[in-house]
PDB file of C-alpha atoms and ligand atoms in Angstrom:
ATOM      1  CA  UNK A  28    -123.566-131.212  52.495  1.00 96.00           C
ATOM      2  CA  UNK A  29    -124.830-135.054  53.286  1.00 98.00           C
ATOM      3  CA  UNK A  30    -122.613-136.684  56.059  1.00 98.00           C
ATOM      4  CA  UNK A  31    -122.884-140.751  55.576  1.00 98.00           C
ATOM      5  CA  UNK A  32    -121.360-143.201  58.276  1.00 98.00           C
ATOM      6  CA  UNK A  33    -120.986-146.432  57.044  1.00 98.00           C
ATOM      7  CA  UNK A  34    -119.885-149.261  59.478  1.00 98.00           C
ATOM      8  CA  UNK A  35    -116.109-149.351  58.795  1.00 98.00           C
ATOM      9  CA  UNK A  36    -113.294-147.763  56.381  1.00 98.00           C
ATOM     10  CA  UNK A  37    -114.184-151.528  53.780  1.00 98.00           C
ATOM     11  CA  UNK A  38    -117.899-150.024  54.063  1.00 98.00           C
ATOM     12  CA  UNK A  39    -117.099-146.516  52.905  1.00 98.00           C
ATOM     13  CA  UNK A  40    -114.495-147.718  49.952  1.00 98.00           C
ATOM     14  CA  UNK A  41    -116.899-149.882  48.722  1.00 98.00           C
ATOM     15  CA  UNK A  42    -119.681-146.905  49.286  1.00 98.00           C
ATOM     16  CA  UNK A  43    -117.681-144.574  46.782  1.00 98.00           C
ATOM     17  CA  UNK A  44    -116.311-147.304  44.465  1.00 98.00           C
ATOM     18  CA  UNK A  45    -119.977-147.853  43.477  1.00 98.00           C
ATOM     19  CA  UNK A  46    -121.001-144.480  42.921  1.00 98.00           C
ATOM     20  CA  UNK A  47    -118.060-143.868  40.624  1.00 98.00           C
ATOM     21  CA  UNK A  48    -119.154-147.000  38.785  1.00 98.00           C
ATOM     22  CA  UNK A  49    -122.630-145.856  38.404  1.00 98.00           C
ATOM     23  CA  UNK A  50    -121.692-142.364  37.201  1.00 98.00           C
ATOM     24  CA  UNK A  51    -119.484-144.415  34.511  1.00 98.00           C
ATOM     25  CA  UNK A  52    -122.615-146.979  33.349  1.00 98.00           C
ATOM     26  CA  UNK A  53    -124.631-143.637  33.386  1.00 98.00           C
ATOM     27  CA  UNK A  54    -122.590-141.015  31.593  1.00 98.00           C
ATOM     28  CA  UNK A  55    -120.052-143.731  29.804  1.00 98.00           C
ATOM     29  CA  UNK A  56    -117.848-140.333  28.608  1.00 98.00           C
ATOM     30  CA  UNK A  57    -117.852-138.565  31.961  1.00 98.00           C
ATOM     31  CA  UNK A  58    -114.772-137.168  33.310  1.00 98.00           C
ATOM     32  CA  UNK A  59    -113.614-138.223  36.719  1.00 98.00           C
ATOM     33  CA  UNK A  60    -111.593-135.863  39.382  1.00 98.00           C
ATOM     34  CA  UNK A  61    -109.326-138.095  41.088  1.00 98.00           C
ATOM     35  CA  UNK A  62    -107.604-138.329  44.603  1.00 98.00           C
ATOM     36  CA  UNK A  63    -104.674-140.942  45.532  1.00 98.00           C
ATOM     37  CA  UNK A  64    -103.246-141.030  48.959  1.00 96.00           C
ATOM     38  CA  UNK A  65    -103.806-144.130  51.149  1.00 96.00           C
ATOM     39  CA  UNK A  66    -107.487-143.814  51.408  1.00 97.00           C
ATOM     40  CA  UNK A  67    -108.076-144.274  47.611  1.00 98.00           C
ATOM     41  CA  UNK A  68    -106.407-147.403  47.032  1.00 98.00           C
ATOM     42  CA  UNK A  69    -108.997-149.638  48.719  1.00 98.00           C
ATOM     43  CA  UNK A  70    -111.452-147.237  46.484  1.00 98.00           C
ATOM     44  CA  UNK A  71    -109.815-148.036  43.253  1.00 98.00           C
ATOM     45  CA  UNK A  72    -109.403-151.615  44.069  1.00 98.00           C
ATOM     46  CA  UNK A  73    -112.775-152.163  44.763  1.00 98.00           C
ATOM     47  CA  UNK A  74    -113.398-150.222  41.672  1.00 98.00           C
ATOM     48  CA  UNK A  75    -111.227-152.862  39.517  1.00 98.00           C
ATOM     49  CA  UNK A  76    -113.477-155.442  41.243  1.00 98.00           C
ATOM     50  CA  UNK A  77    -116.186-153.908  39.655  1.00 98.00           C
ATOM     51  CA  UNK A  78    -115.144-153.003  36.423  1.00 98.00           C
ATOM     52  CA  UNK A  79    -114.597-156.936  36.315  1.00 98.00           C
ATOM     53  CA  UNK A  80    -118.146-158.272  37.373  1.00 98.00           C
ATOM     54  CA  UNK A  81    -119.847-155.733  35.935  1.00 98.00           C
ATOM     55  CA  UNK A  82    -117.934-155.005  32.763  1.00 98.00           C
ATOM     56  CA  UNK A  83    -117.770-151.262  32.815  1.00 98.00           C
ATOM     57  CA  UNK A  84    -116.528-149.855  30.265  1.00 98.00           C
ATOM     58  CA  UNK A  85    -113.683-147.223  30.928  1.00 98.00           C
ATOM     59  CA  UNK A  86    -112.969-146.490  26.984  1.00 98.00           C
ATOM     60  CA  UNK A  87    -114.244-143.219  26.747  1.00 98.00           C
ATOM     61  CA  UNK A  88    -114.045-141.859  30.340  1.00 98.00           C
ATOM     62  CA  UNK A  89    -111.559-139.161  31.193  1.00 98.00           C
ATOM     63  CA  UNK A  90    -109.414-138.022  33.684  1.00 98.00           C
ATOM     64  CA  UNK A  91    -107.672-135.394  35.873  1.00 98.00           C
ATOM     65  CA  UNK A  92    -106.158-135.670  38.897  1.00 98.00           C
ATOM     66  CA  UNK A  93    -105.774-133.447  41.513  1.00 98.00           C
ATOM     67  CA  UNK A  94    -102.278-132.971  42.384  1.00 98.00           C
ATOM     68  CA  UNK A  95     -98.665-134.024  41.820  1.00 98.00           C
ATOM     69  CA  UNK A  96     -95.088-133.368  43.754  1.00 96.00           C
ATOM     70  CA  UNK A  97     -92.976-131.402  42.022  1.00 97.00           C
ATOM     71  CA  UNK A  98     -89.443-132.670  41.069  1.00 94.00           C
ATOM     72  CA  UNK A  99     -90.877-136.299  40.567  1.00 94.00           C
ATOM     73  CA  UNK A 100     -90.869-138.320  37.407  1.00 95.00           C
ATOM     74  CA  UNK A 101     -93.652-140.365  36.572  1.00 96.00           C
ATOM     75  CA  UNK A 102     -92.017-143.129  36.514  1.00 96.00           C
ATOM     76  CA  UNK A 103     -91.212-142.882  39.806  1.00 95.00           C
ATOM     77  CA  UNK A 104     -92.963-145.276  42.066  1.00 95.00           C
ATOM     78  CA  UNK A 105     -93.723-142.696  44.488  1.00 95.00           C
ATOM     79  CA  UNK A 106     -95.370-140.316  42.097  1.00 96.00           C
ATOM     80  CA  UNK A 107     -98.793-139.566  41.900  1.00 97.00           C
ATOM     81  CA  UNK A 108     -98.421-140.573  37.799  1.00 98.00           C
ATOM     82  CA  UNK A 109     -97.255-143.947  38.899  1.00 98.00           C
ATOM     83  CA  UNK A 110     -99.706-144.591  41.724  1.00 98.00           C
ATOM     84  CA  UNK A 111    -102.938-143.702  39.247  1.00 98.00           C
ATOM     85  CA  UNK A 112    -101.579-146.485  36.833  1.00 98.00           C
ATOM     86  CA  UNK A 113    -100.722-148.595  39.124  1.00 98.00           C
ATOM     87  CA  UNK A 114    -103.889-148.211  41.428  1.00 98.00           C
ATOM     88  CA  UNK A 115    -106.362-148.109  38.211  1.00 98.00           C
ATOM     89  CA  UNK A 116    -105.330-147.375  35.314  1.00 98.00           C
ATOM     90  CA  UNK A 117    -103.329-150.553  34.430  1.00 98.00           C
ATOM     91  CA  UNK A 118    -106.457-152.512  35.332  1.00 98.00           C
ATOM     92  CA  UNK A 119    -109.217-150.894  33.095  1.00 98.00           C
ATOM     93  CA  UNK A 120    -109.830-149.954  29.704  1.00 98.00           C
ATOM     94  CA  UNK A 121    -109.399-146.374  30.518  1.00 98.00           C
ATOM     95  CA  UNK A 122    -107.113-145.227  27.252  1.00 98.00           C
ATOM     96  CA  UNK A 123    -104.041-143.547  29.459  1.00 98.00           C
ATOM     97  CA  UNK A 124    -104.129-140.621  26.866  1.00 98.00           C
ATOM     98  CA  UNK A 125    -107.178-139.415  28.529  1.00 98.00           C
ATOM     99  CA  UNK A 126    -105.905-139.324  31.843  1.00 98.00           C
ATOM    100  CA  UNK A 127    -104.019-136.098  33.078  1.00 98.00           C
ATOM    101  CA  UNK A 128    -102.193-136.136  36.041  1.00 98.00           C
ATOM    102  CA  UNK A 129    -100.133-132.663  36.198  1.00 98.00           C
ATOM    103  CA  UNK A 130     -96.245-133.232  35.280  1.00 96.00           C
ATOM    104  CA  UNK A 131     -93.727-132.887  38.003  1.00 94.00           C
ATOM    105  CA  UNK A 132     -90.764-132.421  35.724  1.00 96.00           C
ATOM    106  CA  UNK A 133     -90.459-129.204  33.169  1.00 89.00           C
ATOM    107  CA  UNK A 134     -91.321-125.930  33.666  1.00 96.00           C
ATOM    108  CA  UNK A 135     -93.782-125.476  36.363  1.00 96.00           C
ATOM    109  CA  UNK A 136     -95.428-122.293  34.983  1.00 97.00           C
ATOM    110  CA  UNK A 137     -96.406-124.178  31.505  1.00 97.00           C
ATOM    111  CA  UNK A 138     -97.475-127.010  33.919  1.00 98.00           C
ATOM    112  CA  UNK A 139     -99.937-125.124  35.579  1.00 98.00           C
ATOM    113  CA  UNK A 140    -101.298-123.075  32.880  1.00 98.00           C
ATOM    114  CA  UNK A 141    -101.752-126.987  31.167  1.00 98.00           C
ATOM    115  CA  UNK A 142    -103.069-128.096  34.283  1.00 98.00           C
ATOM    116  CA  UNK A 143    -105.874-125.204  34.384  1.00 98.00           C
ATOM    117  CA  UNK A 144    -107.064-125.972  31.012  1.00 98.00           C
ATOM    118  CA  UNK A 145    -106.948-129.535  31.325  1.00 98.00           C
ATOM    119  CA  UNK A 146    -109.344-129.068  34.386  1.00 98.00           C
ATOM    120  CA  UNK A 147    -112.295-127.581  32.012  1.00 98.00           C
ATOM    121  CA  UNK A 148    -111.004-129.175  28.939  1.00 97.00           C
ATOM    122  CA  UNK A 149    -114.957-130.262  27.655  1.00 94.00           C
ATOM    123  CA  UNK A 150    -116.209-128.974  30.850  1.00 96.00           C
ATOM    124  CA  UNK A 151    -115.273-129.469  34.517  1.00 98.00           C
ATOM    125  CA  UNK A 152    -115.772-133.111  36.032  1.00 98.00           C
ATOM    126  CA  UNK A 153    -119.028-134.349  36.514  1.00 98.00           C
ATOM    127  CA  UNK A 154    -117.132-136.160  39.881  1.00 98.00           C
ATOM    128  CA  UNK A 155    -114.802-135.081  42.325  1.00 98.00           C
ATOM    129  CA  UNK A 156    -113.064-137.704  44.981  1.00 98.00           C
ATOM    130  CA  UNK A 157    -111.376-136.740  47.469  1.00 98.00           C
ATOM    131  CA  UNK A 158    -109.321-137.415  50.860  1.00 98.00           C
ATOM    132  CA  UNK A 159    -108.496-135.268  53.628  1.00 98.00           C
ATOM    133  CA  UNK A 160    -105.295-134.172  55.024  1.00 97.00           C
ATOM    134  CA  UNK A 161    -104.587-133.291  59.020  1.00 95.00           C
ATOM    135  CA  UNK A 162    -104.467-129.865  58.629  1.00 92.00           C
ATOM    136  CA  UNK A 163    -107.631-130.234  56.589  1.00 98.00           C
ATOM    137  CA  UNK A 164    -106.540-129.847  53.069  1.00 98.00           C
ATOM    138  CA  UNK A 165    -108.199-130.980  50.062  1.00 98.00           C
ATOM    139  CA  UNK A 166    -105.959-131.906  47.063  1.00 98.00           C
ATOM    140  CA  UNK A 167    -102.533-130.171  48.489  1.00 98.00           C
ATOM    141  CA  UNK A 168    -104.493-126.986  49.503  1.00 98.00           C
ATOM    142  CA  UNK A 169    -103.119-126.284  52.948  1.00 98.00           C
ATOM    143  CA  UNK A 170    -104.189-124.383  56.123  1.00 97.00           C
ATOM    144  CA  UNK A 171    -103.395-120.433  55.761  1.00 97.00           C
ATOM    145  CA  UNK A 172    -104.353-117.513  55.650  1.00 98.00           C
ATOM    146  CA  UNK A 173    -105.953-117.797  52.333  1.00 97.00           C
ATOM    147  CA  UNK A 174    -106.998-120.219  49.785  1.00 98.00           C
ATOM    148  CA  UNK A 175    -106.222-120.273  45.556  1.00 98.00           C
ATOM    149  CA  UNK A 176    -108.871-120.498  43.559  1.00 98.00           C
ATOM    150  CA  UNK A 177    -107.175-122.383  41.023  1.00 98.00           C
ATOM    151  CA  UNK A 178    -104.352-124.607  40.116  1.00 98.00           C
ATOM    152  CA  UNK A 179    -100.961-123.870  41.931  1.00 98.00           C
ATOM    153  CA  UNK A 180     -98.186-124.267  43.708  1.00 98.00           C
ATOM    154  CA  UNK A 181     -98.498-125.288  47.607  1.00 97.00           C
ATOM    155  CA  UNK A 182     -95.737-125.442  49.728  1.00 96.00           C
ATOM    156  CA  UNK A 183     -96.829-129.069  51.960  1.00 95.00           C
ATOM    157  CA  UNK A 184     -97.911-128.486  55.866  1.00 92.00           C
ATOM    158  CA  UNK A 185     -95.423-130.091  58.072  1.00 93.00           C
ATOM    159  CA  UNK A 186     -98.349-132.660  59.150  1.00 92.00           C
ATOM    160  CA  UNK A 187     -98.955-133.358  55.104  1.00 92.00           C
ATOM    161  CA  UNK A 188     -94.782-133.667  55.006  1.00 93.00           C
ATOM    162  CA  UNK A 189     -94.929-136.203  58.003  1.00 92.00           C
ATOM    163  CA  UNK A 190     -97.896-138.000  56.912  1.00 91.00           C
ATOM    164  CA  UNK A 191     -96.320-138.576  53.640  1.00 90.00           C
ATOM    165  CA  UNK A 192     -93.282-139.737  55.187  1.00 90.00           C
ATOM    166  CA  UNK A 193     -94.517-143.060  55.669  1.00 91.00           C
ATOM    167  CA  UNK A 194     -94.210-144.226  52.240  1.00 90.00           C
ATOM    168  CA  UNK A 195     -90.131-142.879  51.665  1.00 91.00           C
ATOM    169  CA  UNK A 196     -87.221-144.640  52.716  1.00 87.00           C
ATOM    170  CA  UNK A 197     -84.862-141.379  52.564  1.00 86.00           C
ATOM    171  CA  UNK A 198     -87.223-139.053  54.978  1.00 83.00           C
ATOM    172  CA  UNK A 199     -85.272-136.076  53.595  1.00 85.00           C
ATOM    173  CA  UNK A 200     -86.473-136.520  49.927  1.00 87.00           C
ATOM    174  CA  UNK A 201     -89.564-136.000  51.344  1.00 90.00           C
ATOM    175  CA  UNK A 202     -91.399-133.630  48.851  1.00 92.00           C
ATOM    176  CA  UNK A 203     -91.823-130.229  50.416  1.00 94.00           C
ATOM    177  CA  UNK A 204     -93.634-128.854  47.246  1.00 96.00           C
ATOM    178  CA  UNK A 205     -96.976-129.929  45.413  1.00 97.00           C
ATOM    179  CA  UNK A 206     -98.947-128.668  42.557  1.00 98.00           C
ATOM    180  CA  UNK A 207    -102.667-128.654  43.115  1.00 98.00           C
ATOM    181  CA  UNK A 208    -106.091-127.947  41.759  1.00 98.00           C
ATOM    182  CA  UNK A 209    -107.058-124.864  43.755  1.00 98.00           C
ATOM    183  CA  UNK A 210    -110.271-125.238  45.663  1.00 98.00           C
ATOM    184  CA  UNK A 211    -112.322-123.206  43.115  1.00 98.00           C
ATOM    185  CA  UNK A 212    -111.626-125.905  40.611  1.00 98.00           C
ATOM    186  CA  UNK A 213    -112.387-128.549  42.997  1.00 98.00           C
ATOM    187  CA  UNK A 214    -115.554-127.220  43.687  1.00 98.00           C
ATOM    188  CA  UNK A 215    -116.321-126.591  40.072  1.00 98.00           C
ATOM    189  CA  UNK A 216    -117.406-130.757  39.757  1.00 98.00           C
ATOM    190  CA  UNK A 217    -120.963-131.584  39.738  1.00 98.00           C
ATOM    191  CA  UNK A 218    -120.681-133.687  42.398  1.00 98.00           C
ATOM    192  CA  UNK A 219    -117.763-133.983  45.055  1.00 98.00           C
ATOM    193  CA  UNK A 220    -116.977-137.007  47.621  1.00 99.00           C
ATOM    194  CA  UNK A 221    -114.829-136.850  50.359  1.00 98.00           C
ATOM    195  CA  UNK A 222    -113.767-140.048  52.359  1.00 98.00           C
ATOM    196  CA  UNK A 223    -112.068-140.098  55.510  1.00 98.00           C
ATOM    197  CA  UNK A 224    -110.819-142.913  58.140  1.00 98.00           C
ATOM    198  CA  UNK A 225    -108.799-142.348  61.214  1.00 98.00           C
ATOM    199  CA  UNK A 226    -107.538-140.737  64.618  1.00 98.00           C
ATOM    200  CA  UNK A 227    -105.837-138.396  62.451  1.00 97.00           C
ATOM    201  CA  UNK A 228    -108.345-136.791  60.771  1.00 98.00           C
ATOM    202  CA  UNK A 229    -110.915-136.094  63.675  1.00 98.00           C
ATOM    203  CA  UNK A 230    -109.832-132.038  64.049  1.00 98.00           C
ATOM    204  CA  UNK A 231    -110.376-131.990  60.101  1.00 98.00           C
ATOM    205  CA  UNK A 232    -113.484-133.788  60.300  1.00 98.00           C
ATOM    206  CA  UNK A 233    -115.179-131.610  63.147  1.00 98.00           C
ATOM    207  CA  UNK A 234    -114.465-128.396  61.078  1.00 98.00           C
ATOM    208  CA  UNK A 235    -116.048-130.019  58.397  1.00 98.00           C
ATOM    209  CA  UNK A 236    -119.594-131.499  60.067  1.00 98.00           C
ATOM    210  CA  UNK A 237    -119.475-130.103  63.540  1.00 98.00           C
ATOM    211  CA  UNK A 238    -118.779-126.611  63.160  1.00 97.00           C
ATOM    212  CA  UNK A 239    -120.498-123.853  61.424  1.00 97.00           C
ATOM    213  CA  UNK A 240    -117.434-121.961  59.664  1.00 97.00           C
ATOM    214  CA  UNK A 241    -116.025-121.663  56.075  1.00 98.00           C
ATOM    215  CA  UNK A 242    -112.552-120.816  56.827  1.00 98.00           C
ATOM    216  CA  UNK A 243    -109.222-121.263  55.183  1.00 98.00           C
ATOM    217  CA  UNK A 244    -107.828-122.484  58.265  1.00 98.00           C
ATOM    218  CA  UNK A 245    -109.751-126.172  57.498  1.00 98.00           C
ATOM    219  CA  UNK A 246    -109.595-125.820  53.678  1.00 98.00           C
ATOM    220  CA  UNK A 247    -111.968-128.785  53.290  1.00 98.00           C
ATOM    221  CA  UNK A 248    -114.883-126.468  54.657  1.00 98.00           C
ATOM    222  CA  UNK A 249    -115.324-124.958  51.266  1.00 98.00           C
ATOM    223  CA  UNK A 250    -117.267-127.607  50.650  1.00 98.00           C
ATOM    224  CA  UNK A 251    -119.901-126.264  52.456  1.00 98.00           C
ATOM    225  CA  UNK A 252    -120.287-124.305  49.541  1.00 97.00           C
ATOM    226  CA  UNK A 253    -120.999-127.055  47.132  1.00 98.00           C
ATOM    227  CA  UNK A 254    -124.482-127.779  46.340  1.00 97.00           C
ATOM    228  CA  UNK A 255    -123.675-131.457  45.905  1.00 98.00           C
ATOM    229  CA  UNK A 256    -120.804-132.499  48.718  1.00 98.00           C
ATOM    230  CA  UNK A 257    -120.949-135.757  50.656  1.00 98.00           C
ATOM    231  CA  UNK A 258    -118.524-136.694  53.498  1.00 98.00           C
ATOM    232  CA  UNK A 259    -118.278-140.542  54.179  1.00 98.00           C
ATOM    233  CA  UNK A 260    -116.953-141.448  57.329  1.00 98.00           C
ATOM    234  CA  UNK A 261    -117.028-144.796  59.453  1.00 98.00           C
ATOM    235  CA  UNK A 262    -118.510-144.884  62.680  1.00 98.00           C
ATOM    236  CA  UNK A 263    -115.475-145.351  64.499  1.00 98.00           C
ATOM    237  CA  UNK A 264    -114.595-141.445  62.901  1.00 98.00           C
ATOM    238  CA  UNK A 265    -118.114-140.665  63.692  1.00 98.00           C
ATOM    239  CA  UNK A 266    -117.745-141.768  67.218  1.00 98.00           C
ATOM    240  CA  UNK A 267    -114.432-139.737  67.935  1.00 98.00           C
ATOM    241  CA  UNK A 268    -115.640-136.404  66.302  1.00 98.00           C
ATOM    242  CA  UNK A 269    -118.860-137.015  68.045  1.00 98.00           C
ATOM    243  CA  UNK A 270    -121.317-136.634  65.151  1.00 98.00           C
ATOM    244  CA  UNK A 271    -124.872-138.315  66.040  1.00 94.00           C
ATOM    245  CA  UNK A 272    -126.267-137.837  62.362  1.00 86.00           C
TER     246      UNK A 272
HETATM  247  C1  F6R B   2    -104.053-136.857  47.261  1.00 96.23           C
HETATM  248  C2  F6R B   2    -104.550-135.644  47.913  1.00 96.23           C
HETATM  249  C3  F6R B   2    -104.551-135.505  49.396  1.00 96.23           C
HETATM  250  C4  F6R B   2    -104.919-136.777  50.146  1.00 96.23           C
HETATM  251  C5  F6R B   2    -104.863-136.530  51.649  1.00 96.23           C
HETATM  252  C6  F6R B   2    -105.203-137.775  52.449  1.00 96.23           C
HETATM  253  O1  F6R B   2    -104.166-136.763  45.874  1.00 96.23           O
HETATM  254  O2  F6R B   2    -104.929-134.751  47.239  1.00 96.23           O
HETATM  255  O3  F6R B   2    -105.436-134.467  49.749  1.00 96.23           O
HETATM  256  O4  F6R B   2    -106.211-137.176  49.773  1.00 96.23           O
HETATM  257  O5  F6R B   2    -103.598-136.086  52.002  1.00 96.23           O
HETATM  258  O6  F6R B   2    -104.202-138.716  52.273  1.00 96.23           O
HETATM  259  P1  F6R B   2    -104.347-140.188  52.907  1.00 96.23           P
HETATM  260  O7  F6R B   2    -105.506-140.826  52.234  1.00 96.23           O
HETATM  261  O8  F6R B   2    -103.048-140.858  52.570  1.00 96.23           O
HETATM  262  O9  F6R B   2    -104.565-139.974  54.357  1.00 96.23           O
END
């Protein structure tokens, strides 16, 4: 696993927004494994900003994301749906019907069976983003006793339920339920990036780089695993988790 520390959180989005650009120019029908969550927006903006000056060309990229609340339309502005159009979608030349983001609505069994074979559809992702939760969860896989391989149902973490809080008005329609990639899937892309910013996310972060363990109580150590896993981070991170490189 490579560990990069760029100089602050603008460094490391602009860091990851130009390797997804490059994997695009390179491989102009790759398929992408997306993250949102507030550390992907400044990602996906600066990817927008480069899709612009550099004219990539989204028309034959694909998709899949890896999660979505259950019980939320995708209309909704709060779904994960909504946020990937809104984010990037709407701003590229990506064609939408080669973007998957798991339904929240219908019957949650068909869902994830979809879900799974959307996932290898043409072969896993050549990319993998992701973020990081508190408990150290990667797509909505949470701290337990155990981790799924593949796609499923998660109950959310209290942390991942008050972390998420922030963006509802009503805190008790909080979602409390998530479908996810599982972390077998996750590690399945060629290449995975995790970025991470924040007080919040030091525990999560020292699992990951400072300790020696794969355990499902930091779910994000699987990536340990992964022959091709880098963790950006900002020195500020760095500096509070106490990684010297
Ligand atoms: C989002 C996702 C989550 C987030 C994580 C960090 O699709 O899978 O794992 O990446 O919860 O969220 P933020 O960036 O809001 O701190």
């Amino acid at each position: 696993m490579k560990v990069i520390v760029t100089e602050n959180f603008a460094e490391s989005c602009k860091l990851v927004a130009r390797r997804i650009a490059d994997i695009v120019k390179e491989k102009p029908n790759a398929k992408l494994g997306l993250a949102t969550g507030g550390t992907c927006e400044d990602i996906y903006a600066n990817l927008v900003k480069l899709y612009h000056n550099e004219k990539l060309d989204f028309s034959d990229i694909h998709t899949v994301n890896l999660d979505e609340y259950i019980g939320m339309e995708p209309t909704n502005p709060l779904s994960y749906r909504y946020y990937m159009n809104h984010n990037l979608f709407d701003h590229v030349n990506i064609d939408k019907a080669n973007t998957y983001v798991a339904g929240g609505m219908g019957n949650v069994e068909d869902t994830i069976d979809e879900f799974r074979a959307k996932i290898y559809e043409d072969g896993a992702p050549d990319f993998q983003l992701l973020g990081i939760g508190v408990s150290g969860h990667i797509g909505f896989n949470e701290a337990g006793e155990q981790l799924h391989s593949l796609a499923h149902v998660e109950q959310l973490d209290t942390t991942t339920i008050e972390a998420n809080a922030r963006y509802f008005e009503d805190k008790n329609k909080v979602p409390t339920t998530a479908m996810t990639m599982g972390v077998g899937e996750i590690c399945a892309a060629n290449e995975v990036w995790l970025v991470a910013s924040g007080a919040s996310k030091v525990n999560a972060i020292k699992g990951l780089i400072m300790e020696p363990y794969v355990t499902p109580h930091n779910p994000s150590t699987v990536l340990k695993l992964h022959q091709d896993a880098t963790v950006v981070i900002d020195k500020a991170l760095a500096e509070l988790v106490g990684y010297k490189g």
